[in-house]
Structure formats: C-alpha cells, structure tokens
Amino acid sequence: MEPPSNPGDSLVELDFTMENVESALYQLYFDPDMERKNVAQKWLTQAQASAQAWQFCWALLGPEKLPEVQFFGASTLHNKISRHWTDLPTDQHESLRMQLLSHVLHFSSGPKMVLTRLCVALAAMALNLIPQAWSQPVADMVRAFQPQTPDSEGAEPVQEPHAHCLALLELLTVLPEEFQSSRLAQARCAQLREALTGEWTVVCPLLRQLLQSQDSSVQVKERVLRCLSSWVGLDVPLGESHELVQDCFPALSNSELFDTAVETIVNVISQPDCQRYIDALVNLMPLVLGLHDHLKAAAQDGDMETSHGICRIAVAMGETHSRVLLEQVEHWQEYLALVNMILFCTDTPGHYPVSETTSSLTLTFWYTLQDDIMSFEEEKQAVYLQVYRPVYFQLVDVLLHKSHYPSQEEYASWSSDDKEQFRIYRVDISDTLMYVYEMLGAELLSNLYDRLGRQLMDPQQSAVWQDTEALLFGFQSIAETIDVNYSDVIPGLIGLIPRINISNVMLADTVMYTIGSLAEWLADHPVMLGGILPMVLQGLVKPELSVSSVSTLKRICRECKHDLGPYAQDILTVSQDVLVKEIHKSSQCMWLMQALGFLLSALPVEDILVRLHALITPHVQQLDSLAQQEPNPANKQLIIHILGMLSSLFTTLDIRHADDSEGASSLRLPPSQSTQNPVVVVLQQVFTLIQTILSKWLNDSDVVEAVCGVFDKSVRTLLHDFGPMVAQLSEMLGLIYSAFPQSSALDLARQMVHIFSGEEEHISNIKSLIEVLTSATLNIFQQGPRDHPDIAESFMQLHAQILKRKPDVYLCDQLDVKALFYCGILSLKFPETPTVKAASLFFTELLPRCKDVPSLGEVLQRDGKLLTETILHAVGGGSPRSLTEHFSEVLLSLNRHCPALLTQWLKETLQSPGFPSAQVSTEQKHNFSQQLLREQTNKRRVKEIVKDFSLLCRGMQGSGY
C-alpha cells in the first residue's frame, strides 16, 4: 500500500482531515528524520483535540487501513469520549453507542490493539452515561454479543462466536479498569462505583458459566480470570462471588492457566474488604489447604514457578486475614494447618535465590501473625501463645537453616547478583529473628546457646561450619538491636567463641560481626575482653576479613575505650603493622584510624603523644617523601590516602572526654594551660610539610580538599583546644584561597568562624581571613560565578555564619557590603538547590541585623527592590519549582523585618505587565501581595501562598501538583 503524499514540515498549516491525519501518521511511523517525527507528533496531538476528530476517527478505522492507522483512530475516539464528551450533542449519544458496539464486533478478530482501544472507548462512554442515560450497560453489552441476535443493539450476525466471546470479555475487563484510571469528582466516583458494583450480579454468573463450561477454550478461561481480577478492584462483595472464586482453583491444575489463576485468586483474597465475609473466607480455606500436596510435589521436583504461585495464595490468605481467622476459634485447626503450610513454604528446599525463590515471600507473614497474637488481651494471648510458640521455635530452626551458606565451591560459582540477593535475604532473616525474639524471649537465646555448645563440643558436628555460622548469625541478629545485657547466656557465648576455628572466611566474618554486636555488653563486663580481643586482632591481619574485623575493632574501641589500657599496646602494634603492610583497602584504613583515635583518647595524656608519634611517623615520612617528588596520579592518590587517615584519626581522638564515660561534659572546655592537645602538637609539627604539599598541588582541588579535611576534622573534634593553630591556619587558608579558590577552604573557614569568632585573642586573625576570602570570591563573582556553584554555596554559608556569630565584622570598611548583597542576589539565580538554599540562609540571617548594622541597612534600602524582583522572577518560573520553599523564607524574613519597604517593592515590581509571568492577572498579583503581607510569623502559610502563586505563574494551578 502506497503512503499518501507527505506534507513534510508544512504540516502545521494543514486542516484536520482524514487524509492529512493519515499522512502525518506515515510521517510519525516511517520517516527516519526525528525532527519531522516530532512535528508530526505535535500536529497529531492537536488533531486529536480538534472538533473534526469526531468525524475522521471513524474513517481511520476503515478495514483497508494499516493497523497503526486504525489504532490511532480508536485512540482518538477514546480521547474524544473521555476528554471532550460535553462537545457531543445528547441526541448523538445513542448512534455513537451503536457505532461503537458495531466496531467492537467487527474488530473482535483483531488486530488486538485496535479491539482493546475500542473497548476502552466504549467503557469510557459507559462511564459518562451511567446510570441515568445507560442504566444497564453490562446487560446491554452481553445482549449485543449473544449469538443469533443480528437485529439487537446494532449487532451483526454472529459468525465467530469464540472471537465475540473474547471481545465481550475484553470489554467487561476494561470497564472497571477505565473507572479506576479516571479522574472523577468524589461524589461522581461513589455514584459510578455503586452502579458498577450493581452490574456484578450480571457479570458474575456469566463468568461462572464460561469457567465451568466444557466448551470454553483455554483462551476464554484465561480472559474470564483476568476479568474477575479487574472487577475485584471495585470491591465487589466476596459473599456473592465466593463460588466463582472457588471455580478458579481447578484452573491451577492447567499449566497454561496457572499463572493467571494464581494472580486472580491472590487479588481476590488480598482484598481487605473480604474480612466482612467470614463464611466465604472459611469456605475457601479447605481449597487453599488442598493445594498443600501440589505444593509438596512441586518443591520435591524443583518446580519453582508452581511453588512460588501456591505460596503466594497461602500467604495472601494467611497474612491479609490473620486476625479474622485467628478469631474463628471453632476453625483453629484449619488456620494452624495454613500456618504450617506457610512454614513449609519458608522451608522450601534449596538455596535462595539460585534454586528457590519462594521462601522470601513468607517473611512478612510471620510479623503479621505475631503482631496479631500479641495484640490480644493477656488471657486470650496466653492461649494463642500455647499453640503458636512451638511453631515459632520451628520457624527459628527453619530460618537458621535457610541462612546457611552453600559450599564454598558452589558459592564461588554464583553470580555477583545472586550473592547480593542472598545477602539481602539474610538481612531479612536477621530482621525476622530479631522480631521473633519479642515473642520467644530469653528462651530463644538459651536454645541457640545450647545448640552452639553441643556443636562445638562434638568434633563431627563442628566440622560443618555452616551450622556454627548460622547459630552465630542468629545471636548476632538479636544482639544487634535487642539489649542483651541481662541475658545469662552471653558470658557462656563469649567463652565459646574462642573455641571456633575461623579458618573459613564466611564463618570468621560472622564471628567478627557477632563480637562487634556484643561490644556494649563487653563495656559492662570488661573482664571478658582478654579472651575475645586476640581473635579480633587475629582477624585484623587477614585481608579477607578486612571489613568485619576493622568494624568490630572500631566498635570495641568506641564502647570499651576506658577498659582497653592493658591491651592498648597489642592493638596499636597489630594496627600499625597492617597499616604499614597495606593489608586493608583505603576505606577500612580510615575506620581503623578512627578506632585508634577512640583508643588513644582514653589513655593517660602523657602516653598519648608518644603512641601517637609511633603510629603516624611511618605515614608522615611517606608523605614527606611524596612531597619531594613531582606530582603524578599515583602520588596524588597516596597523598590523599595518608591525609584521609590523619583526618579519620583526628575525628575521634578527643581527650576532652577521656574521663567522661557518660558523655555529658560540656562541649566548651577551656584549653589546658599546662599541656597542649596532642593533636595540636602533631599538626604544628607537620604544618610545614603540609605547606610543601600545597605548594606543589595547589591547583588540584582533591588534594586541597584532603588538606582542609585534616584541619576541619580537628577543629570539629577539638573545638577551643584548636586555638594555638588559628593564626597559622588562617594565614595559610588565605594564601591558598587567593591563589586557587576552592569551596573546601571556605567550609573550613566557616568552622573557624563558628568556634573562634567570639574569642578576643583570635578575632583579628579571623577578621583578616574573612577579608581575604571575601575579596578573592568577589573577583570570581565579577568574572561570572556560574561555573562555580560550590564556591557560591560555601561563600553564602560562610557569610551566613558570620552574620549569625559575629555581625559586627560588617562594621569594618574593608568589607564591600553592597557587593556581598549583590553576590547573594546572583546566588539566588542558580538552578542548584544547595546554592539557592545557602543564599536564602544568607538573606534570612542578614535581614534581622539591618537595624543594628548601618551598612546593611543602607544596602537594603538601596537594593532591596532588586532582591524582591529577583525572588518574584524565580517564583514566577525563572527557577525550578522545587526551590520555591527557599524563596518563601526570604519573603517571610523581608515581611517580618521591613514590612513597609516590602509593601512598596511588591507594588512597584508587580505593576509591570507580564511580570513575573504573563499567566497571572493584575488581580491575582494583588491578591498574592495582600496574602503575603498579612503573614509575618506563619512559615507554613507563607510557603503555601508562594507555592500557589508559583503554580499560577506557571499555568499549573489545579494540575494536581
């Protein structure tokens, strides 16, 4: 078939006729030029919305047309009915209904995509007419598709009853779906739902008849099942349809229908509304239990799909209706049987996710059942616990078994995706075990401990490492989140752990994590540390145990630091050795340094410096060597790594809290008069070296950031003890930023302002630093800051901090306040959220201080209108809508601190035609101003006002945003 002549780019000027639409469709589907495709797409969208679409859509459905053309015709028809229904005169409704029914019958043999769109169009029409103009749509549709009724409802003589039956089922399936996807007013929605639910009395018997009929093909039965699924979404009463649901169960025996039948049954019994029909639920129970043999056979044969499907049905029944079924006391044995069936699913043979995927479906059921049992009053709860506690002990056995690793050979053959899924699965099991502890309590820990003891004492049993690993995994799952301090089995467990042979990596990993989970217990029982620390240090020297051993040592050093004095030398010796030998990856080295920071913090002050020097000297020497070499990528990574280790160490090395086991000492402590902080001593000693590194790597932002990170972490940890470094660091920061401005230097300066701006001895250094940083940054803004959003963000945050902590800095002549104000306005125009947020913070800190700082008041008087205009332009569409919240905070601050000026500025800026958007009228702008000016305290209300105005400006009001 030859395509019609192609109108090309002149398409936009053409009339909306059938010929032009068809040409545009050829251009859309077959033209290789994407630009021409886009032109066609745009024009066709306009054509669908046009009044002519009511006519050309039928012509496009002609039998000689391509399926793509017919599909567009059917889609256009649906579009007109669902979106432009009011354009059609009422007297044409009946003829449209006849035409639609006729076309559905005509296309019943295909193409399928055209038939479905026509059915959706007819469904949309029914929703527009129900119930007044079309009181019994389903009955009329069924009648139209009946055999030997060529004269009724415009139907044709039925020559293909099978195809027509499928078409009718398609129509009945899409009717509820179209309702669910329609946007309707609440009252209309309720009216339609009631009307459609009433039609279920016609649909249900028809579906039953087709499902039971020997003549129905597999295709028909599958459509029946899908149709039932669709109607279930309307909350049709289970009491009236439980027989139909029962009829779905035989379909599970047919492999072609199995998946659809599972989906349908699960959809039906997952409806919470079903709980109103207890008799119907109870009647379904034997059918669900009857699948147990089928389930066992599937599990034995390794049929994952069948196991999965039946498990979904059992879990849907047990989880959705747990409480209702528990309360049916006379049927307690049936529900217990269902619980045991789900337990069987949890215990599906094989390793998840390689040889089974069923067991993971059941885990949330056990939460639900436990919650429902524990929610009963005490007396009733005791009865249920008597029945279900043994089941939960069985569950623990099953979960531990399912958490078993496969053999190392098999595990090595798994893909990385399978290993990750298995890891997540074990996390889910861990969470379940932790939850189950709430029901089983101390008896669960005793049970695990007894089994572990028997295993470790029996050489044959302890040879199977997976069994030991699973039991430790169970302990760790519980100890990680539950307070086990009062458990009487933990001392015994700590005594058993050294007996475990950790030659297997996965077992050793779990041993480490188990010890880590008991760190808080060890802090209360430090006498036990001696038996357990050697194992951790033994793990520390093994690269394969890197993550688990380092994280465990870090937890012990954090929780038990006050009791580690006798073991400090051993820990430091092993740690220094593994760091020098580079056994661990960079991130684990950082963790290890944090652990050593905790350890050193609790030692006597006179010991700290000696041990600190011994620890860092090899790394400082290496850094010194690297500093003498010419820059290259390998050296860069090593420098950043060593600086990162120093940062990590200084993050946790805090002698101010060394005697504060409760962590309640004041954060602001005066620096010691007799001795300097060991960290400060070290920083002063390496300062020259750091300057040397900077001299060679000044243009590399990563290295500069790493250097700033060392000082930033030190300042945050030491607070006022960092004082002796302020002068040196201020001078160095000013020099490096002037030479090569970077945001990390501004962030470090902000920390220094935060801590030292109130101290007389440091204020001159801080002021000098602020002046240097501000001058250099103003140069960047003069040249155009758009390529430096990070610098703009950090600069705004720095000045917000200055305004908050030391606003009298702005009294000096060296700061160009007007230029700063303008930098804030420029920063508000950035599209990046962090930059806009920082600029908004700058202005909300600046505005309250305009009365006290004359220079700020003057610049506000002069440029406040520009600030207001900038914000309104952004709100009106100049900036992403997600930033509106930040602009509203500045407007609130303006209104709170200078309402008269804001009133004037709003009036002057909003009177400009088309500002901030052509979409808003003068009246709407006036209403916005009045609403805004009324609110000086309610932040939430101001956000709503600004958000609504922003939507108005963008033409999005009422669009659901």
mmCIF file with all atom_site columns, N, CA and C in Angstrom, residues 127 130-132 179-180 182-199 234-235:
data_model
loop_
_atom_site.group_PDB
_atom_site.id
_atom_site.type_symbol
_atom_site.label_atom_id
_atom_site.label_alt_id
_atom_site.label_comp_id
_atom_site.label_asym_id
_atom_site.label_entity_id
_atom_site.label_seq_id
_atom_site.pdbx_PDB_ins_code
_atom_site.Cartn_x
_atom_site.Cartn_y
_atom_site.Cartn_z
_atom_site.occupancy
_atom_site.B_iso_or_equiv
_atom_site.pdbx_formal_charge
_atom_site.auth_seq_id
_atom_site.auth_comp_id
_atom_site.auth_asym_id
_atom_site.auth_atom_id
_atom_site.pdbx_PDB_model_num
ATOM 1  N N  . LEU A 1 127 ? -19.103 5.043  31.242 1.00 0.00 ? 127 LEU A N  1
ATOM 2  C CA . LEU A 1 127 ? -18.879 5.801  32.476 1.00 0.00 ? 127 LEU A CA 1
ATOM 3  C C  . LEU A 1 127 ? -19.497 7.201  32.396 1.00 0.00 ? 127 LEU A C  1
ATOM 4  N N  . ILE A 1 130 ? -23.599 6.234  32.625 1.00 0.00 ? 130 ILE A N  1
ATOM 5  C CA . ILE A 1 130 ? -24.163 5.525  33.794 1.00 0.00 ? 130 ILE A CA 1
ATOM 6  C C  . ILE A 1 130 ? -24.476 6.546  34.893 1.00 0.00 ? 130 ILE A C  1
ATOM 7  N N  . PRO A 1 131 ? -25.544 6.391  35.672 1.00 0.00 ? 131 PRO A N  1
ATOM 8  C CA . PRO A 1 131 ? -26.625 5.412  35.489 1.00 0.00 ? 131 PRO A CA 1
ATOM 9  C C  . PRO A 1 131 ? -27.845 6.006  34.767 1.00 0.00 ? 131 PRO A C  1
ATOM 10 N N  . GLN A 1 132 ? -27.884 7.355  34.649 1.00 0.00 ? 132 GLN A N  1
ATOM 11 C CA . GLN A 1 132 ? -29.105 7.973  34.132 1.00 0.00 ? 132 GLN A CA 1
ATOM 12 C C  . GLN A 1 132 ? -29.382 7.579  32.675 1.00 0.00 ? 132 GLN A C  1
ATOM 13 N N  . PHE A 1 179 ? -12.638 2.824  34.843 1.00 0.00 ? 179 PHE A N  1
ATOM 14 C CA . PHE A 1 179 ? -13.162 3.544  36.009 1.00 0.00 ? 179 PHE A CA 1
ATOM 15 C C  . PHE A 1 179 ? -12.035 3.851  36.999 1.00 0.00 ? 179 PHE A C  1
ATOM 16 N N  . GLN A 1 180 ? -11.182 2.845  37.256 1.00 0.00 ? 180 GLN A N  1
ATOM 17 C CA . GLN A 1 180 ? -10.092 3.026  38.232 1.00 0.00 ? 180 GLN A CA 1
ATOM 18 C C  . GLN A 1 180 ? -9.107  4.100  37.786 1.00 0.00 ? 180 GLN A C  1
ATOM 19 N N  . SER A 1 182 ? -9.799  6.715  35.827 1.00 0.00 ? 182 SER A N  1
ATOM 20 C CA . SER A 1 182 ? -10.431 8.014  35.538 1.00 0.00 ? 182 SER A CA 1
ATOM 21 C C  . SER A 1 182 ? -10.274 8.963  36.717 1.00 0.00 ? 182 SER A C  1
ATOM 22 N N  . ARG A 1 183 ? -10.123 10.240 36.408 1.00 0.00 ? 183 ARG A N  1
ATOM 23 C CA . ARG A 1 183 ? -10.107 11.270 37.446 1.00 0.00 ? 183 ARG A CA 1
ATOM 24 C C  . ARG A 1 183 ? -11.510 11.841 37.566 1.00 0.00 ? 183 ARG A C  1
ATOM 25 N N  . LEU A 1 184 ? -12.171 11.511 38.645 1.00 0.00 ? 184 LEU A N  1
ATOM 26 C CA . LEU A 1 184 ? -13.567 11.916 38.811 1.00 0.00 ? 184 LEU A CA 1
ATOM 27 C C  . LEU A 1 184 ? -13.750 12.608 40.153 1.00 0.00 ? 184 LEU A C  1
ATOM 28 N N  . ALA A 1 185 ? -14.773 13.456 40.199 1.00 0.00 ? 185 ALA A N  1
ATOM 29 C CA . ALA A 1 185 ? -15.117 14.074 41.475 1.00 0.00 ? 185 ALA A CA 1
ATOM 30 C C  . ALA A 1 185 ? -15.570 12.987 42.438 1.00 0.00 ? 185 ALA A C  1
ATOM 31 N N  . GLN A 1 186 ? -15.368 13.219 43.732 1.00 0.00 ? 186 GLN A N  1
ATOM 32 C CA . GLN A 1 186 ? -15.632 12.187 44.738 1.00 0.00 ? 186 GLN A CA 1
ATOM 33 C C  . GLN A 1 186 ? -17.071 11.680 44.680 1.00 0.00 ? 186 GLN A C  1
ATOM 34 N N  . ALA A 1 187 ? -18.027 12.607 44.533 1.00 0.00 ? 187 ALA A N  1
ATOM 35 C CA . ALA A 1 187 ? -19.442 12.206 44.510 1.00 0.00 ? 187 ALA A CA 1
ATOM 36 C C  . ALA A 1 187 ? -19.737 11.352 43.284 1.00 0.00 ? 187 ALA A C  1
ATOM 37 N N  . ARG A 1 188 ? -19.216 11.789 42.122 1.00 0.00 ? 188 ARG A N  1
ATOM 38 C CA . ARG A 1 188 ? -19.434 11.030 40.882 1.00 0.00 ? 188 ARG A CA 1
ATOM 39 C C  . ARG A 1 188 ? -18.755 9.661  40.960 1.00 0.00 ? 188 ARG A C  1
ATOM 40 N N  . CYS A 1 189 ? -17.595 9.633  41.546 1.00 0.00 ? 189 CYS A N  1
ATOM 41 C CA . CYS A 1 189 ? -16.854 8.372  41.713 1.00 0.00 ? 189 CYS A CA 1
ATOM 42 C C  . CYS A 1 189 ? -17.677 7.381  42.547 1.00 0.00 ? 189 CYS A C  1
ATOM 43 N N  . ALA A 1 190 ? -18.230 7.855  43.655 1.00 0.00 ? 190 ALA A N  1
ATOM 44 C CA . ALA A 1 190 ? -19.046 6.994  44.524 1.00 0.00 ? 190 ALA A CA 1
ATOM 45 C C  . ALA A 1 190 ? -20.298 6.502  43.784 1.00 0.00 ? 190 ALA A C  1
ATOM 46 N N  . GLN A 1 191 ? -20.911 7.397  43.007 1.00 0.00 ? 191 GLN A N  1
ATOM 47 C CA . GLN A 1 191 ? -22.122 7.032  42.250 1.00 0.00 ? 191 GLN A CA 1
ATOM 48 C C  . GLN A 1 191 ? -21.804 5.943  41.226 1.00 0.00 ? 191 GLN A C  1
ATOM 49 N N  . LEU A 1 192 ? -20.703 6.117  40.515 1.00 0.00 ? 192 LEU A N  1
ATOM 50 C CA . LEU A 1 192 ? -20.317 5.124  39.494 1.00 0.00 ? 192 LEU A CA 1
ATOM 51 C C  . LEU A 1 192 ? -19.932 3.795  40.122 1.00 0.00 ? 192 LEU A C  1
ATOM 52 N N  . ARG A 1 193 ? -19.182 3.862  41.225 1.00 0.00 ? 193 ARG A N  1
ATOM 53 C CA . ARG A 1 193 ? -18.778 2.623  41.888 1.00 0.00 ? 193 ARG A CA 1
ATOM 54 C C  . ARG A 1 193 ? -20.004 1.816  42.307 1.00 0.00 ? 193 ARG A C  1
ATOM 55 N N  . GLU A 1 194 ? -20.980 2.503  42.858 1.00 0.00 ? 194 GLU A N  1
ATOM 56 C CA . GLU A 1 194 ? -22.203 1.825  43.283 1.00 0.00 ? 194 GLU A CA 1
ATOM 57 C C  . GLU A 1 194 ? -22.927 1.200  42.087 1.00 0.00 ? 194 GLU A C  1
ATOM 58 N N  . ALA A 1 195 ? -23.005 1.953  40.985 1.00 0.00 ? 195 ALA A N  1
ATOM 59 C CA . ALA A 1 195 ? -23.691 1.449  39.791 1.00 0.00 ? 195 ALA A CA 1
ATOM 60 C C  . ALA A 1 195 ? -22.973 0.239  39.203 1.00 0.00 ? 195 ALA A C  1
ATOM 61 N N  . LEU A 1 196 ? -21.633 0.334  39.120 1.00 0.00 ? 196 LEU A N  1
ATOM 62 C CA . LEU A 1 196 ? -20.867 -0.783 38.547 1.00 0.00 ? 196 LEU A CA 1
ATOM 63 C C  . LEU A 1 196 ? -20.928 -2.017 39.452 1.00 0.00 ? 196 LEU A C  1
ATOM 64 N N  . THR A 1 197 ? -20.844 -1.796 40.755 1.00 0.00 ? 197 THR A N  1
ATOM 65 C CA . THR A 1 197 ? -20.947 -2.924 41.687 1.00 0.00 ? 197 THR A CA 1
ATOM 66 C C  . THR A 1 197 ? -22.292 -3.630 41.514 1.00 0.00 ? 197 THR A C  1
ATOM 67 N N  . GLY A 1 198 ? -23.328 -2.855 41.230 1.00 0.00 ? 198 GLY A N  1
ATOM 68 C CA . GLY A 1 198 ? -24.648 -3.435 40.965 1.00 0.00 ? 198 GLY A CA 1
ATOM 69 C C  . GLY A 1 198 ? -24.647 -4.309 39.722 1.00 0.00 ? 198 GLY A C  1
ATOM 70 N N  . GLU A 1 199 ? -23.806 -3.981 38.736 1.00 0.00 ? 199 GLU A N  1
ATOM 71 C CA . GLU A 1 199 ? -23.720 -4.764 37.485 1.00 0.00 ? 199 GLU A CA 1
ATOM 72 C C  . GLU A 1 199 ? -23.036 -6.121 37.707 1.00 0.00 ? 199 GLU A C  1
ATOM 73 N N  . LEU A 1 234 ? -13.041 -3.263 42.278 1.00 0.00 ? 234 LEU A N  1
ATOM 74 C CA . LEU A 1 234 ? -14.202 -2.427 42.641 1.00 0.00 ? 234 LEU A CA 1
ATOM 75 C C  . LEU A 1 234 ? -14.763 -2.815 44.009 1.00 0.00 ? 234 LEU A C  1
ATOM 76 N N  . ASP A 1 235 ? -14.098 -3.737 44.688 1.00 0.00 ? 235 ASP A N  1
ATOM 77 C CA . ASP A 1 235 ? -14.583 -4.232 45.990 1.00 0.00 ? 235 ASP A CA 1
ATOM 78 C C  . ASP A 1 235 ? -15.944 -4.905 45.863 1.00 0.00 ? 235 ASP A C  1
#
